Structures are given as C-alpha cells and as structure tokens.
Amino acid sequence: MSAMDTTTLDTLTRRYRRAETALDEARAALATEVVRLLAAHDERGAQAEIARRTGWSREQVRQVVKAAAAKAREGEE
C-alpha cells in the first residue's frame, strides 16, 4: 500500500482552523459592539435595529446581552 499524499488535506485543515479562529474573534467583537450600542442607546427599537443589521433574532441579541452581564458579574466577584 502506498503512502497517502495528505499535503492538500493538511493545507485545507490549517486554513479551516484559521477561519474558525477568525470567526470566533469576529463573533466576540460583534457581541461586544452589540452590548456597547445597547448600553449607550436604550431607546425603543434599538434591539430590533441591531437584530435587523446583524441577522440575529431579538432573542439572540438578548442572550448576548445576558451573557455579557453574567460575565461582568463574575469579574466583580
């Protein structure tokens, strides 16, 4: 049996891992900005506007804010 040439597989795996890391970083930055905007603009419709612009549901936006608040509480302890 001959050895498998995994050069392309290895290259694509590295590329995929880098893309995952970039996605995680972008998601965290987006969540931070969502929390910042909602803290600065509590007027009616702000959450809906953020949901529209991000493509997240209003429930997802609420979950992001809730997670940030929980993380902030943990940091205070």
PDB file of N, CA and C in Angstrom, residues 23-53:
ATOM      1  N   LEU A  23     -13.534  33.535  12.836  1.00  0.00           N
ATOM      2  CA  LEU A  23     -14.968  33.614  13.096  1.00  0.00           C
ATOM      3  C   LEU A  23     -15.231  33.829  14.586  1.00  0.00           C
ATOM      4  N   ASP A  24     -14.540  33.091  15.428  1.00  0.00           N
ATOM      5  CA  ASP A  24     -14.699  33.257  16.878  1.00  0.00           C
ATOM      6  C   ASP A  24     -14.350  34.676  17.310  1.00  0.00           C
ATOM      7  N   GLU A  25     -13.264  35.212  16.768  1.00  0.00           N
ATOM      8  CA  GLU A  25     -12.841  36.574  17.113  1.00  0.00           C
ATOM      9  C   GLU A  25     -13.855  37.598  16.616  1.00  0.00           C
ATOM     10  N   ALA A  26     -14.362  37.414  15.406  1.00  0.00           N
ATOM     11  CA  ALA A  26     -15.345  38.343  14.852  1.00  0.00           C
ATOM     12  C   ALA A  26     -16.654  38.284  15.641  1.00  0.00           C
ATOM     13  N   ARG A  27     -17.061  37.086  16.035  1.00  0.00           N
ATOM     14  CA  ARG A  27     -18.291  36.918  16.818  1.00  0.00           C
ATOM     15  C   ARG A  27     -18.165  37.625  18.165  1.00  0.00           C
ATOM     16  N   ALA A  28     -17.012  37.478  18.818  1.00  0.00           N
ATOM     17  CA  ALA A  28     -16.790  38.133  20.106  1.00  0.00           C
ATOM     18  C   ALA A  28     -16.787  39.649  19.958  1.00  0.00           C
ATOM     19  N   ALA A  29     -16.138  40.155  18.912  1.00  0.00           N
ATOM     20  CA  ALA A  29     -16.104  41.598  18.675  1.00  0.00           C
ATOM     21  C   ALA A  29     -17.503  42.133  18.376  1.00  0.00           C
ATOM     22  N   LEU A  30     -18.272  41.390  17.609  1.00  0.00           N
ATOM     23  CA  LEU A  30     -19.636  41.799  17.292  1.00  0.00           C
ATOM     24  C   LEU A  30     -20.489  41.827  18.552  1.00  0.00           C
ATOM     25  N   ALA A  31     -20.366  40.817  19.381  1.00  0.00           N
ATOM     26  CA  ALA A  31     -21.130  40.777  20.632  1.00  0.00           C
ATOM     27  C   ALA A  31     -20.764  41.965  21.523  1.00  0.00           C
ATOM     28  N   THR A  32     -19.489  42.282  21.595  1.00  0.00           N
ATOM     29  CA  THR A  32     -19.042  43.426  22.392  1.00  0.00           C
ATOM     30  C   THR A  32     -19.667  44.720  21.875  1.00  0.00           C
ATOM     31  N   GLU A  33     -19.702  44.879  20.569  1.00  0.00           N
ATOM     32  CA  GLU A  33     -20.280  46.092  19.985  1.00  0.00           C
ATOM     33  C   GLU A  33     -21.780  46.149  20.207  1.00  0.00           C
ATOM     34  N   VAL A  34     -22.455  45.024  20.125  1.00  0.00           N
ATOM     35  CA  VAL A  34     -23.899  44.979  20.378  1.00  0.00           C
ATOM     36  C   VAL A  34     -24.184  45.435  21.813  1.00  0.00           C
ATOM     37  N   VAL A  35     -23.433  44.911  22.753  1.00  0.00           N
ATOM     38  CA  VAL A  35     -23.619  45.282  24.159  1.00  0.00           C
ATOM     39  C   VAL A  35     -23.340  46.775  24.346  1.00  0.00           C
ATOM     40  N   ARG A  36     -22.270  47.261  23.736  1.00  0.00           N
ATOM     41  CA  ARG A  36     -21.925  48.685  23.855  1.00  0.00           C
ATOM     42  C   ARG A  36     -23.033  49.574  23.297  1.00  0.00           C
ATOM     43  N   LEU A  37     -23.526  49.222  22.120  1.00  0.00           N
ATOM     44  CA  LEU A  37     -24.575  50.029  21.499  1.00  0.00           C
ATOM     45  C   LEU A  37     -25.853  50.041  22.328  1.00  0.00           C
ATOM     46  N   LEU A  38     -26.251  48.885  22.832  1.00  0.00           N
ATOM     47  CA  LEU A  38     -27.471  48.826  23.619  1.00  0.00           C
ATOM     48  C   LEU A  38     -27.319  49.565  24.946  1.00  0.00           C
ATOM     49  N   ALA A  39     -26.123  49.556  25.514  1.00  0.00           N
ATOM     50  CA  ALA A  39     -25.897  50.300  26.757  1.00  0.00           C
ATOM     51  C   ALA A  39     -25.966  51.805  26.500  1.00  0.00           C
ATOM     52  N   ALA A  40     -25.521  52.227  25.334  1.00  0.00           N
ATOM     53  CA  ALA A  40     -25.491  53.650  25.006  1.00  0.00           C
ATOM     54  C   ALA A  40     -26.818  54.157  24.443  1.00  0.00           C
ATOM     55  N   HIS A  41     -27.607  53.265  23.866  1.00  0.00           N
ATOM     56  CA  HIS A  41     -28.854  53.664  23.194  1.00  0.00           C
ATOM     57  C   HIS A  41     -29.989  52.764  23.660  1.00  0.00           C
ATOM     58  N   ASP A  42     -30.627  53.151  24.731  1.00  0.00           N
ATOM     59  CA  ASP A  42     -31.703  52.306  25.251  1.00  0.00           C
ATOM     60  C   ASP A  42     -33.075  52.698  24.716  1.00  0.00           C
ATOM     61  N   GLU A  43     -33.089  53.515  23.652  1.00  0.00           N
ATOM     62  CA  GLU A  43     -34.384  53.941  23.121  1.00  0.00           C
ATOM     63  C   GLU A  43     -35.112  52.771  22.460  1.00  0.00           C
ATOM     64  N   ARG A  44     -36.399  52.967  22.363  1.00  0.00           N
ATOM     65  CA  ARG A  44     -37.266  51.948  21.769  1.00  0.00           C
ATOM     66  C   ARG A  44     -36.790  51.623  20.350  1.00  0.00           C
ATOM     67  N   GLY A  45     -36.732  50.355  20.038  1.00  0.00           N
ATOM     68  CA  GLY A  45     -36.372  49.915  18.702  1.00  0.00           C
ATOM     69  C   GLY A  45     -34.890  49.638  18.492  1.00  0.00           C
ATOM     70  N   ALA A  46     -34.048  49.954  19.481  1.00  0.00           N
ATOM     71  CA  ALA A  46     -32.604  49.733  19.319  1.00  0.00           C
ATOM     72  C   ALA A  46     -32.294  48.250  19.151  1.00  0.00           C
ATOM     73  N   GLN A  47     -32.926  47.432  19.973  1.00  0.00           N
ATOM     74  CA  GLN A  47     -32.685  45.990  19.896  1.00  0.00           C
ATOM     75  C   GLN A  47     -33.142  45.442  18.539  1.00  0.00           C
ATOM     76  N   ALA A  48     -34.284  45.903  18.068  1.00  0.00           N
ATOM     77  CA  ALA A  48     -34.794  45.447  16.773  1.00  0.00           C
ATOM     78  C   ALA A  48     -33.869  45.883  15.641  1.00  0.00           C
ATOM     79  N   GLU A  49     -33.333  47.096  15.735  1.00  0.00           N
ATOM     80  CA  GLU A  49     -32.408  47.593  14.706  1.00  0.00           C
ATOM     81  C   GLU A  49     -31.132  46.754  14.676  1.00  0.00           C
ATOM     82  N   ILE A  50     -30.623  46.426  15.848  1.00  0.00           N
ATOM     83  CA  ILE A  50     -29.419  45.589  15.914  1.00  0.00           C
ATOM     84  C   ILE A  50     -29.710  44.202  15.357  1.00  0.00           C
ATOM     85  N   ALA A  51     -30.854  43.646  15.701  1.00  0.00           N
ATOM     86  CA  ALA A  51     -31.229  42.331  15.170  1.00  0.00           C
ATOM     87  C   ALA A  51     -31.310  42.375  13.647  1.00  0.00           C
ATOM     88  N   ARG A  52     -31.899  43.435  13.123  1.00  0.00           N
ATOM     89  CA  ARG A  52     -32.028  43.562  11.662  1.00  0.00           C
ATOM     90  C   ARG A  52     -30.666  43.640  10.993  1.00  0.00           C
ATOM     91  N   ARG A  53     -29.764  44.426  11.580  1.00  0.00           N
ATOM     92  CA  ARG A  53     -28.446  44.631  10.975  1.00  0.00           C
ATOM     93  C   ARG A  53     -27.526  43.411  11.116  1.00  0.00           C
TER      94      ARG A  53
END
